[in-house]
Short mmCIF file of C-alpha atoms in Angstrom, two decimals:
data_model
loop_
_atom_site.label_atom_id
_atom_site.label_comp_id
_atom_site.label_asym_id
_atom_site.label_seq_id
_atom_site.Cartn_x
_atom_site.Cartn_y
_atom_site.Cartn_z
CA UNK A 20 7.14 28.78 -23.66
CA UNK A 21 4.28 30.22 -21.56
CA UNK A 22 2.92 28.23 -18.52
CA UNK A 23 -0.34 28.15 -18.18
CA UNK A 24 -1.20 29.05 -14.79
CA UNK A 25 -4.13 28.38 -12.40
CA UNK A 26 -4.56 28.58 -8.32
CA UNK A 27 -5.85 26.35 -5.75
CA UNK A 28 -6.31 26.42 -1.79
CA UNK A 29 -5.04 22.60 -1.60
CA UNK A 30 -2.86 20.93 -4.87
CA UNK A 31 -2.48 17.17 -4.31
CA UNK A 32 -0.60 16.05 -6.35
CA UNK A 33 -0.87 11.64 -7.26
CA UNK A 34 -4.69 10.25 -7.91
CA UNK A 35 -3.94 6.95 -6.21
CA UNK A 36 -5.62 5.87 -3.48
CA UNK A 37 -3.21 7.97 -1.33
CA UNK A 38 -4.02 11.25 -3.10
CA UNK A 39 -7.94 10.63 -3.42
CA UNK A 40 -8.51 9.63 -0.09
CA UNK A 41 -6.21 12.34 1.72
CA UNK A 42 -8.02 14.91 -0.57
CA UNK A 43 -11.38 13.37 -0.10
CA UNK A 44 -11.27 13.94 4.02
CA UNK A 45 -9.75 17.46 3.34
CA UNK A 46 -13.00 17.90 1.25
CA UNK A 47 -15.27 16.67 4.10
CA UNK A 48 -13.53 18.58 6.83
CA UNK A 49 -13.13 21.92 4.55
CA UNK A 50 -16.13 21.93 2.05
CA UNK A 51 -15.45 25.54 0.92
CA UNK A 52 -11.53 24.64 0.22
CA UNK A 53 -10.87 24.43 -3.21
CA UNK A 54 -8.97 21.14 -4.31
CA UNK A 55 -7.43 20.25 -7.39
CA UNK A 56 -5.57 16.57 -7.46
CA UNK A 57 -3.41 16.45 -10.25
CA UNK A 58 -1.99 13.17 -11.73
CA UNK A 59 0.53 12.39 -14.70
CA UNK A 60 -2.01 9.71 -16.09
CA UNK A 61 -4.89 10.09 -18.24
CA UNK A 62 -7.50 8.60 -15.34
CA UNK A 63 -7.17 8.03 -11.61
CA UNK A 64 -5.59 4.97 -10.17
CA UNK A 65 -3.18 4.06 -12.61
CA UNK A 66 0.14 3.86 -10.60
CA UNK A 67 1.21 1.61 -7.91
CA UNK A 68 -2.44 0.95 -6.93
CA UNK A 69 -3.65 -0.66 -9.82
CA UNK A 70 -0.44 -3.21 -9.65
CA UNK A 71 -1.01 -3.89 -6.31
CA UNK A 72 -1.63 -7.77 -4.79
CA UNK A 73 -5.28 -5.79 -3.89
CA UNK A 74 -5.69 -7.29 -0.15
CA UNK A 75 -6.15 -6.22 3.35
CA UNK A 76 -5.26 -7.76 6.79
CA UNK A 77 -5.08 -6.37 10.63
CA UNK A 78 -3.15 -8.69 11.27
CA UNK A 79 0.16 -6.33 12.49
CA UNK A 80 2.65 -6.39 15.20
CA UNK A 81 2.52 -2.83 15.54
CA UNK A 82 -0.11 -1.14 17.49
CA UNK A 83 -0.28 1.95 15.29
CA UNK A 84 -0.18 -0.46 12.41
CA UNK A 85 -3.37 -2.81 13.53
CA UNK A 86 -5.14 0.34 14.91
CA UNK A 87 -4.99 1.98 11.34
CA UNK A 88 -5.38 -1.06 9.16
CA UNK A 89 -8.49 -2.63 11.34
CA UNK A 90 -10.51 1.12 11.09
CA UNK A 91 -9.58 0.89 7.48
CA UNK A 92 -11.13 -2.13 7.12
CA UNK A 93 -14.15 -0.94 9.02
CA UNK A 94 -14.91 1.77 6.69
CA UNK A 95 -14.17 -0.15 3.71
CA UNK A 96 -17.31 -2.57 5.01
CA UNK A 97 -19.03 0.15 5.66
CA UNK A 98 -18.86 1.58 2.17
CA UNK A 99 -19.69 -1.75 0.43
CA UNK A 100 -22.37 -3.39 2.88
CA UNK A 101 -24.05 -0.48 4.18
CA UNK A 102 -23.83 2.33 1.60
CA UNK A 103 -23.46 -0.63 -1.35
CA UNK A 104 -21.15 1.08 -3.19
CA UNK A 105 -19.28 -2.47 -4.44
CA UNK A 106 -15.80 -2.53 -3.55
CA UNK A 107 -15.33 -6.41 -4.52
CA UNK A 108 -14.40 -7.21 -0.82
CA UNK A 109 -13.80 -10.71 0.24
CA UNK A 110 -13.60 -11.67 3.66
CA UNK A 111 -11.77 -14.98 2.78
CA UNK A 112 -9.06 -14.68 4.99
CA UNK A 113 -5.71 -14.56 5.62
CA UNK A 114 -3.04 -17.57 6.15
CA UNK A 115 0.47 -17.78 7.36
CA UNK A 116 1.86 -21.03 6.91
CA UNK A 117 4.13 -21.59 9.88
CA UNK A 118 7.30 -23.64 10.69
CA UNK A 119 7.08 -25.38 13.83
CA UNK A 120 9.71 -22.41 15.33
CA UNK A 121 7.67 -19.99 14.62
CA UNK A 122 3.90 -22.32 15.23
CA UNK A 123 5.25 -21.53 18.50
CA UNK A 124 6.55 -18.23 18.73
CA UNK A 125 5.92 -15.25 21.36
CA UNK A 126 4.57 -13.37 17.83
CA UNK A 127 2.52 -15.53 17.10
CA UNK A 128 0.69 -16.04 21.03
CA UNK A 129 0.67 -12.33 20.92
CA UNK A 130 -1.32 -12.02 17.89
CA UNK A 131 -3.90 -14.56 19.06
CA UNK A 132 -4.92 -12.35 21.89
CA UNK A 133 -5.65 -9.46 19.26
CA UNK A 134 -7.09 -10.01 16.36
CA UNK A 135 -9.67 -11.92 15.12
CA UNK A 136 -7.74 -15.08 13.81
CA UNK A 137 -7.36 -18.82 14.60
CA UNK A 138 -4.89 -21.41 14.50
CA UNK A 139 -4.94 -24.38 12.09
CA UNK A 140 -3.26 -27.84 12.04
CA UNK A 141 -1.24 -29.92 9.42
CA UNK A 142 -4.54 -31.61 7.85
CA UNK A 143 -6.59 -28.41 7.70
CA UNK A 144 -3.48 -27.57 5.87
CA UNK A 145 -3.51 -30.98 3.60
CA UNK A 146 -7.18 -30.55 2.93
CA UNK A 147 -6.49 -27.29 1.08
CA UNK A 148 -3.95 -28.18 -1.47
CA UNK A 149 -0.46 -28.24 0.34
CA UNK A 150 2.54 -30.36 1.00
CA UNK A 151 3.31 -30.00 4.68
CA UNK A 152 6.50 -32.32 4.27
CA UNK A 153 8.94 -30.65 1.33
CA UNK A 154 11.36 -33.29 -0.71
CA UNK A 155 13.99 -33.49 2.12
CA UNK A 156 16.62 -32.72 -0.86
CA UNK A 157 14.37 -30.01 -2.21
CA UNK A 158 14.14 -28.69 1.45
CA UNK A 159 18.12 -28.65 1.85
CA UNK A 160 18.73 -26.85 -1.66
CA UNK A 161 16.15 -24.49 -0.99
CA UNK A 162 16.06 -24.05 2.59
CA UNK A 163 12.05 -24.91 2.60
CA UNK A 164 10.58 -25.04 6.16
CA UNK A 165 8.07 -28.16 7.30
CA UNK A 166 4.66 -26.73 7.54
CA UNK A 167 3.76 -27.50 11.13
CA UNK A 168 0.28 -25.08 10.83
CA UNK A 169 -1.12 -22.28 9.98
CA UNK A 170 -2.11 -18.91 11.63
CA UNK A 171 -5.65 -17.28 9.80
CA UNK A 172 -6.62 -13.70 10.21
CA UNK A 173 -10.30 -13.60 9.96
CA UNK A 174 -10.65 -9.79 9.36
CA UNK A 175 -8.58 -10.11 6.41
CA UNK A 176 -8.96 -10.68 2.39
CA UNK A 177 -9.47 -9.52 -0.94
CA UNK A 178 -10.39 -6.26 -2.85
CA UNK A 179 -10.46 -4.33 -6.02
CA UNK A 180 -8.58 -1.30 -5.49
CA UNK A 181 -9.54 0.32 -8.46
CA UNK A 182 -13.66 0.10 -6.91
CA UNK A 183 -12.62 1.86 -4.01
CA UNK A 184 -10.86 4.53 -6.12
CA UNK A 185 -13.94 4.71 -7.80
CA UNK A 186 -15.72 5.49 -5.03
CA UNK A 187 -13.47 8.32 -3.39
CA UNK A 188 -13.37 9.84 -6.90
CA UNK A 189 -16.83 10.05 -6.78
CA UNK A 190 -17.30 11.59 -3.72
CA UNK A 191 -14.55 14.03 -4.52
CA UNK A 192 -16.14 15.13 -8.27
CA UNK A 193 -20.38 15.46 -6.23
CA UNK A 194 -17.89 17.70 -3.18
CA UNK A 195 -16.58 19.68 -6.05
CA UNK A 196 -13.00 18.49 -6.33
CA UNK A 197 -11.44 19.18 -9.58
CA UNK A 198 -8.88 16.87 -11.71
CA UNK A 199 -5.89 17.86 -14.20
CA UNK A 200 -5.10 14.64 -15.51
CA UNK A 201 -2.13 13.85 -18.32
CA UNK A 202 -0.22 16.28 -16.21
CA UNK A 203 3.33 15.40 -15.01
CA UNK A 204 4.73 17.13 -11.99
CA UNK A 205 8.25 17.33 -12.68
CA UNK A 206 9.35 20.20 -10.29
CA UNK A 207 8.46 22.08 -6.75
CA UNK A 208 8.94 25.86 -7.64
CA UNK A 209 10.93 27.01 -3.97
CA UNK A 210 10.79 30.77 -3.69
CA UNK A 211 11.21 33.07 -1.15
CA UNK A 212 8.39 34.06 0.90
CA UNK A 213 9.34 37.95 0.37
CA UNK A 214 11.19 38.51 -2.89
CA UNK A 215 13.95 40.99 -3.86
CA UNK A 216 13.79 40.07 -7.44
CA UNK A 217 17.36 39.47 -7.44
CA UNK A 218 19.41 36.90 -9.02
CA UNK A 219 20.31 33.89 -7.31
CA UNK A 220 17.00 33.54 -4.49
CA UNK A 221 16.05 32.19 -2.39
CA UNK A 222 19.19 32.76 -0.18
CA UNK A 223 19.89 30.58 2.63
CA UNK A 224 18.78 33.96 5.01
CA UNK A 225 15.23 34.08 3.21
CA UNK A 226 12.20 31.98 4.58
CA UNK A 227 10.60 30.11 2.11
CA UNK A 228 7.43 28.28 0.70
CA UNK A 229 6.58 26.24 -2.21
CA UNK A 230 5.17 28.58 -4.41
CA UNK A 231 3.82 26.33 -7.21
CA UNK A 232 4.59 22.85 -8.79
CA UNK A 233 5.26 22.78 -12.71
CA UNK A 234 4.91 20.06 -15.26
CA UNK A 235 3.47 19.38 -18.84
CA UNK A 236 3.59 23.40 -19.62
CA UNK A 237 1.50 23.27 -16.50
CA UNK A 238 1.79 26.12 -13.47
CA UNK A 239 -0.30 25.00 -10.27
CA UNK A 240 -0.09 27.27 -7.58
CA UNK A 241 -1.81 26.92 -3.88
CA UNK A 242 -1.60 27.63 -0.29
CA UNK A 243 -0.62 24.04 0.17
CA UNK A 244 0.13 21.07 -1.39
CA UNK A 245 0.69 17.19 -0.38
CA UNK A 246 2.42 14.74 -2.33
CA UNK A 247 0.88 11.55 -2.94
CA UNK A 248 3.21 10.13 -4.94
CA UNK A 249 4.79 7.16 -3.04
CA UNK A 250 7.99 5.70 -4.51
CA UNK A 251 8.28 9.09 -6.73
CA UNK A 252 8.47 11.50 -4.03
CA UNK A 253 12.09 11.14 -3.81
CA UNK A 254 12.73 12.49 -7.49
CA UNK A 255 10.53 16.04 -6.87
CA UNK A 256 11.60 17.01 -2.95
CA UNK A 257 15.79 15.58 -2.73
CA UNK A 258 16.79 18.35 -5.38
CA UNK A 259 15.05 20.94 -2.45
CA UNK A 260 17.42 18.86 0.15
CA UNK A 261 14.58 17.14 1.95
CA UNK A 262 14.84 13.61 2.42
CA UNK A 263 12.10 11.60 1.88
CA UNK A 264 13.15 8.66 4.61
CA UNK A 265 11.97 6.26 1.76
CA UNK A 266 13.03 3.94 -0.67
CA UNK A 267 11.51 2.22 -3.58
CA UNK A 268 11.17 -1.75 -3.55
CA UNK A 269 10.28 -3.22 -7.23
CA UNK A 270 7.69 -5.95 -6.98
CA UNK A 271 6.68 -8.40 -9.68
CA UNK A 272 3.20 -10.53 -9.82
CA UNK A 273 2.51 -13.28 -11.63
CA UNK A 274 -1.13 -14.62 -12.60
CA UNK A 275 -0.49 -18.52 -12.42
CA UNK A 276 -3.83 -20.32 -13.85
CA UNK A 277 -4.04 -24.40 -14.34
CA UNK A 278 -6.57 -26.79 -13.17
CA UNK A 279 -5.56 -27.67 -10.60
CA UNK A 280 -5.26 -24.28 -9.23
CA UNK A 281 -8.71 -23.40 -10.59
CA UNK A 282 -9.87 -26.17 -8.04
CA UNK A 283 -8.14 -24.50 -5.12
CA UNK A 284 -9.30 -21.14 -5.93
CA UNK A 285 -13.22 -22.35 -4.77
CA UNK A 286 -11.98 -23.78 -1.49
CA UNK A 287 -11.94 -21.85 1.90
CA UNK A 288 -10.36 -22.12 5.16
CA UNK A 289 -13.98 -23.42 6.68
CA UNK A 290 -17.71 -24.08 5.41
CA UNK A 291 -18.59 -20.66 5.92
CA UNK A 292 -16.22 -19.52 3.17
CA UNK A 293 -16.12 -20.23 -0.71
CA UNK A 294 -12.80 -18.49 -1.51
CA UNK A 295 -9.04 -19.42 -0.98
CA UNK A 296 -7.40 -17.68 1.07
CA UNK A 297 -4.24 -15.28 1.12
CA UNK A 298 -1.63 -17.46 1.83
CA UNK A 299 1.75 -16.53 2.59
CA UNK A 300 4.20 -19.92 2.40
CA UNK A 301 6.32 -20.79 4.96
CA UNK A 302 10.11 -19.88 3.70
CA UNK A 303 11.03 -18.19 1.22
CA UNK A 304 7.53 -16.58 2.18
CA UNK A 305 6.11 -16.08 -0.90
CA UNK A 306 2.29 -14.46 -1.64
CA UNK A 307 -0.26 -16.69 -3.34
CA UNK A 308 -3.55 -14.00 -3.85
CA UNK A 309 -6.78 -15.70 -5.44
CA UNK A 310 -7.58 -14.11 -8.36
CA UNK A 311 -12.17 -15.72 -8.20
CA UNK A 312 -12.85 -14.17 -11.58
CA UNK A 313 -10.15 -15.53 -13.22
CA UNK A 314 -9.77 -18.45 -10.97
CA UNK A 315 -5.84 -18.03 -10.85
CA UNK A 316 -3.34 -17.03 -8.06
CA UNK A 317 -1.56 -13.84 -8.14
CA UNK A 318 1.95 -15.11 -6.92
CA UNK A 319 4.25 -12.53 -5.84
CA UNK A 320 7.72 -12.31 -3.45
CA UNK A 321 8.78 -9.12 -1.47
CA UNK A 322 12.41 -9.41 -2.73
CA UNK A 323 15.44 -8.35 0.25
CA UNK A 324 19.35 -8.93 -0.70
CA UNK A 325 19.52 -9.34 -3.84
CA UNK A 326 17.14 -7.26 -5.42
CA UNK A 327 18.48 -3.57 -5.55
CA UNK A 328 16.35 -0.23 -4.61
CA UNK A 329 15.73 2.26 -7.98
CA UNK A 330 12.96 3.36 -10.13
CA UNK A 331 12.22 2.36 -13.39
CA UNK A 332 10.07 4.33 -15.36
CA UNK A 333 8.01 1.44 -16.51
CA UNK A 334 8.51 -1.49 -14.40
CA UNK A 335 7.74 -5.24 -15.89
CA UNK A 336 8.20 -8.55 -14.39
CA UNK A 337 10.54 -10.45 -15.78
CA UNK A 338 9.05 -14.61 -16.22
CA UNK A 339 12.67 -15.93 -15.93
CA UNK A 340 12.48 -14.38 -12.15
CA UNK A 341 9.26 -17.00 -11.98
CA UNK A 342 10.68 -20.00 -13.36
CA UNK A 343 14.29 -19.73 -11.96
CA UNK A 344 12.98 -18.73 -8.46
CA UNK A 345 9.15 -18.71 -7.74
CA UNK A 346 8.15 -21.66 -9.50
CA UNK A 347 10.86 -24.51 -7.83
CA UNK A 348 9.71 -23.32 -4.64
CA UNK A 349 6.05 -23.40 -5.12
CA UNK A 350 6.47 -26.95 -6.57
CA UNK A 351 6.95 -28.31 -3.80
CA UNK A 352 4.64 -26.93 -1.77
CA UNK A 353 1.46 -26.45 -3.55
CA UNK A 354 1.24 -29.72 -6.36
CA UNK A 355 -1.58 -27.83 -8.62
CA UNK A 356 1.02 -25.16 -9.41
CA UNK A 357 2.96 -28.25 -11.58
CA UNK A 358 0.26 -28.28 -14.26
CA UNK A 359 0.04 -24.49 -14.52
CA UNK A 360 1.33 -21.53 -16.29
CA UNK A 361 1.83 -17.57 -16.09
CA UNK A 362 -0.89 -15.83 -18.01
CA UNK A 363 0.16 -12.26 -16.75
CA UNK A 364 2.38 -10.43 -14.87
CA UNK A 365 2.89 -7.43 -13.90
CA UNK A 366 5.29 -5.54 -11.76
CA UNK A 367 5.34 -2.20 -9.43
CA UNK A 368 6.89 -0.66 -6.02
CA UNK A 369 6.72 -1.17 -2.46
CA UNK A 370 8.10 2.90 -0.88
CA UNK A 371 10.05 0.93 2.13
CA UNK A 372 10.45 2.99 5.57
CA UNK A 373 13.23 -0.03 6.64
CA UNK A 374 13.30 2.05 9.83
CA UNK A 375 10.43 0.46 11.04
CA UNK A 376 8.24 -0.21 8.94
CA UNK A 377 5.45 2.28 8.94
CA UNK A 378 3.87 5.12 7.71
CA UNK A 379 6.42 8.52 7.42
CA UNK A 380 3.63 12.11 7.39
CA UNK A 381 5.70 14.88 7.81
CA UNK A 382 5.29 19.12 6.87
CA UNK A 383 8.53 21.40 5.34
CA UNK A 384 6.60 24.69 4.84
CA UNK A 385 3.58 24.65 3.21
CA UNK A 386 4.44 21.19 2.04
CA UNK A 387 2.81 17.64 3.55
CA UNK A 388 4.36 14.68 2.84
CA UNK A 389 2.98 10.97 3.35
CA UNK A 390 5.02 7.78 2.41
CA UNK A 391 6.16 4.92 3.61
CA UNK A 392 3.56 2.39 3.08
CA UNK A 393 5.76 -0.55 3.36
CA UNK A 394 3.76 -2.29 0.93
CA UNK A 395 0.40 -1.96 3.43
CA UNK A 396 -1.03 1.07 1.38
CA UNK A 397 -4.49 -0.03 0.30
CA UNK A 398 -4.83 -1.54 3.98
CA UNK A 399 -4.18 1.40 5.89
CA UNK A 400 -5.27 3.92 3.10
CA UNK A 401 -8.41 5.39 4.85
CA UNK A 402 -6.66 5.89 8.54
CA UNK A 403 -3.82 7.10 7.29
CA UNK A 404 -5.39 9.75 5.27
CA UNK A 405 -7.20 10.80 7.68
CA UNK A 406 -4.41 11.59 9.43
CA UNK A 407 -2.97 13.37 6.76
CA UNK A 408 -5.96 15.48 6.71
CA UNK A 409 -5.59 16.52 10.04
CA UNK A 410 -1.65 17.41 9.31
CA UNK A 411 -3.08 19.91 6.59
CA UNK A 412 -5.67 20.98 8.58
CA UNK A 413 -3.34 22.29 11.49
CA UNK A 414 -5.08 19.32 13.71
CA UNK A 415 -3.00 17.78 16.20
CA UNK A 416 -5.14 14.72 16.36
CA UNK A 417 -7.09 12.50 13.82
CA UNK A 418 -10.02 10.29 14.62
CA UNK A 419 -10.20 7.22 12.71
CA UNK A 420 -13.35 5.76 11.38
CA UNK A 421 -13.28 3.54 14.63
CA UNK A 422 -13.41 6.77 17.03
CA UNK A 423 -9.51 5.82 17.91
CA UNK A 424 -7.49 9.51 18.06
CA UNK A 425 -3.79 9.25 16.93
CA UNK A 426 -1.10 11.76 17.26
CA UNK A 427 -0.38 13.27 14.25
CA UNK A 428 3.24 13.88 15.21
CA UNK A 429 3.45 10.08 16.48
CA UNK A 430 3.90 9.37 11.85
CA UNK A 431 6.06 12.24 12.01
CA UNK A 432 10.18 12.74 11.80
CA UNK A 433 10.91 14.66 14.98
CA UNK A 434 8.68 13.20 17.56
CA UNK A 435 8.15 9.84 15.73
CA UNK A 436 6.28 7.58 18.31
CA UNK A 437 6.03 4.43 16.41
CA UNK A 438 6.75 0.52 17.10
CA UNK A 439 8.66 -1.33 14.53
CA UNK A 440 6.69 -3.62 12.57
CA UNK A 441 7.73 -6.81 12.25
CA UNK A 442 5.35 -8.93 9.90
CA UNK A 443 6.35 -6.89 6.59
CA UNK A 444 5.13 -9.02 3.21
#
C-alpha cells in the first residue's frame, strides 16, 4: 500500500499541551516555518491532558522547578485576565496537611522564604472539614499521621486544561499551523544521511537523520521533528536504541460527590476565597481537587511500590482501588466523604524522571525530545516549551515569560544541571 506523503520544516508530533505549546513558540519565534502537529486522536487534547487532576502550584523544592512553574503561572494569568481568553483559573490555593515532623521541617522553613504561601493551625484546619486527630486504631492499621497544620501556597489552584489548549490551538491555526488529526505515529523512519541504496542501511559507519515518521498510511517528512508524546515516547525512539530516561506511572481519579462534600467545595482557606482548596492529606498523601461545577472532589493517589510501570492502551480506574484503599483512609480524615459516592473516574499516566524529578529535553539528530513531567506538566507547560523552542531553534538559552534565561543544556542528558525535586504528588 502507497503512503501518502507530505513535507514540513517542523513535524510535532502529540497535540497535548506539550505539543501545542512547544509548536506554538516555534511559530512565534519562526513565523515563516512551516508546522504541522500531528496527533492519533480525532481533536487536540485528548491524551494525558484531558485526564489530568487540572491544577497548578509553585510551590517546588527545586529551583529550576519553581522558576518554570511560577512563569507558567504568570502567563497563564496573563492570558485569562489580561487578554480574557477564559482559562477557568482559580486562585484557591494550595494545602499540605502536615504531621507535626514535617510542620517543622527544614522543607518546609525553606519554602516559606519563597513562595507566596502561609502557614495554618489545627482549627483553621477543623473549620474546613477535617479530623486533625485519626481513630488511634485507624491510625495504627493505616499508618495515618496527626494533622498538626497546614502549609498553603497562595500562587496555586485550579484550571481547565482543555481552555488553555484551546487557546494555543488557536493561536497556532490564525499563525498558520496545520493539523493531521486521526493519525497514529507508529514508527521513526532512520535512514542514512547519504544513501547507497543497498540492502541492510543505515550501517553503523553511516551518519544518520530521521527522515520521516509513518503511521495510519501516513508519510510525514521534515527537517525536524519533536515528540510530544509523554509516556508514549518510549514505544517510537527504544526500537532506534535511544532511551527515553522515562517511565510511565498509571494514575486513577475518582469524582467523589455527597452533601456533605458539596458543602466543602464552597469553603476557602480565608474570606477572600470562595473555593476549596487543593489539599494534599497528610499520609498516605492522597489528592482531594474541587471539582466547583460539579461541586465534587477529584480524589486521586500517586501510587509507588506496589503499583507497577507499563502502558495500557486504554487506561481505566478500577473503583475496587477506591473502596479497598482511598476511601478507609479518607474516612477518617475528611467525615463528608462517609455520605458520598464515586460518580466518575477516570485514569491516565504520570512519564516519571525518578532521577530527580524534572523535566528530561534532549536532541539525537534532527530529533528533540521533551519528557519527564513528573506529573507537573500543565504547571510547567509554558516554560518548558519555551525551552524546547529554543532547543529546536539552535538557542542556547530560553527566556521565560518572567524574563528568567535558563540553560537549555541544564534539562538536558550530558550536561544535566538540575536539583532533585523533592515534593513530587
Amino acid at each position: 500500500m502507497s503512503l501518502s506523503m507530505e513535507r514540513f520544516d517542523l513535524v510535532v508530533v502529540g497535540a497535548g499541551i506539550s505539543g501545542l505549546s512547544t509548536a506554538y513558540h516555534v511559530k512565534v519565534d519562526n513565523p515563516d516555518m512551516r508546522i504541522c502537529i500531528v496527533d492519533r486522536n480525532p481533536t487536540y487534547a485528548q491524551g494525558n491532558t484531558a485526564r489530568s487532576d487540572a491544577a497548578f502550584r509553585d510551590v517546588f523544592t527545586s529551583k529550576i522547578n519553581y522558576e518554570m512553574s511560577s512563569s507558567s503561572i504568570s502567563f497563564y494569568r496573563h492570558i485569562q485576565f489580561d487578554l480574557g481568553f477564559n482559562l477557568g483559573m482559580h486562585f484557591n490555593g494550595y494545602l499540605f496537611l502536615l504531621g507535626k515532623e514535617k510542620m517543622n521541617s527544614p522543607v518546609i522553613k525553606e519554602l516559606s522564604k519563597t513562595v507566596d504561601s502561609k502557614l495554618i493551625g489545627k482549627e483553621e484546619i477543623k473549620e474546613l472539614g477535617f479530623i486533625t486527630e485519626p481513630d488511634r486504631e485507624a491510625a495504627r492499621m493505616m499508618n495515618l499521621d496527626e494533622i498538626e497544620g497546614g502549609f498553603i501556597g497562595k500562587n496555586c489552584g485550579i484550571m481547565e486544561p482543555d481552555l488553555l489548549a484551546a487557546y494555543y490551538y488557536s493561536e497556532l491555526e490564525k499563525m498558520g499551523g496545520e493539523f493531521r488529526f486521526n493519525t497514529n505515529i507508529t514508527r521513526l523512519n532512520l535512514q542514512p544521511k547519504e544513501k547507497l541504496d543497498y540492502p541492510g542501511e543505515p550501517f553503523i559507519w553511516q551518519d544518520k537523520y530521521i527522515e520521516s515518521v509513518i503511521g495510519g498510511g501516513t508519510e510525514l517528512k521534515a527537517e525536524q521533528f519533536f515528540l510530544a508524546t509523554d509516556v508514549w515516547t518510549g514505544p517510537l525512539v527504544e526500537p532506534l536504541g535511544i532511551d527515553p530516561l522515562i517511565q510511565p506511572k498509571k494514575v486513577q481519579v475518582f469524582q467523589v460527590s455527597g452533601p456533605g462534600i458539596e458543602m466543602m467545595i464552597g469553603k476557602g482557606y480565608d474570606s477572600d476565597h470562595s473555593i476549596f482548596p487543593f489539599t494534599i492529606l497528610p499520609s498516605p498523601s492522597i489528592d482531594l481537587r474541587p471539582d466547583p461545577k460539579s461541586k465534587s472532589f477529584w480524589v486521586s493517589y500517586s501510587e509507588k511500590i506496589g503499583r507497577s510501570y507499563g502502558l495500557e492502551e486504554n487506561p481505566v480506574a478500577d473503583n475496587d482501588f477506591y473502596s479497598g484503599n482511598l476511601y478507609p483512609v479518607l474516612r477518617e480524615y475528611v467525615p463528608a466523604f462517609i455520605e458520598s459516592k464515586v460518580s466518575s473516574s477516570w485514569a491516565g499516566y504520570y512519564s516519571m524522571n525518578n532521577l530527580d524529578g524534572s523535566y528530561v529535553l534532549f536532541r539525537e539528530m534532527n530529533l528533540s525530545i521533551l519528557t519527564g513531567s513528573s506529573g507537573s506538566g500543565i504547571m510547567k507547560a509554558d516554560s518548558a516549551r519555551r525551552l524546547a523552542s529554543a532547543l529546536i531553534s539552535g538557542k542556547e538559552y530560553a527566556q521565560l515569560y518572567s524574563g528568567h534565561k535558563i540553560t537549555v543544556s541544564d534539562l538536558g542528558i550530558k550536561n544535566r544541571n538540575v536539583d532533585r525535586e523533592t515534593l513530587i504528588i
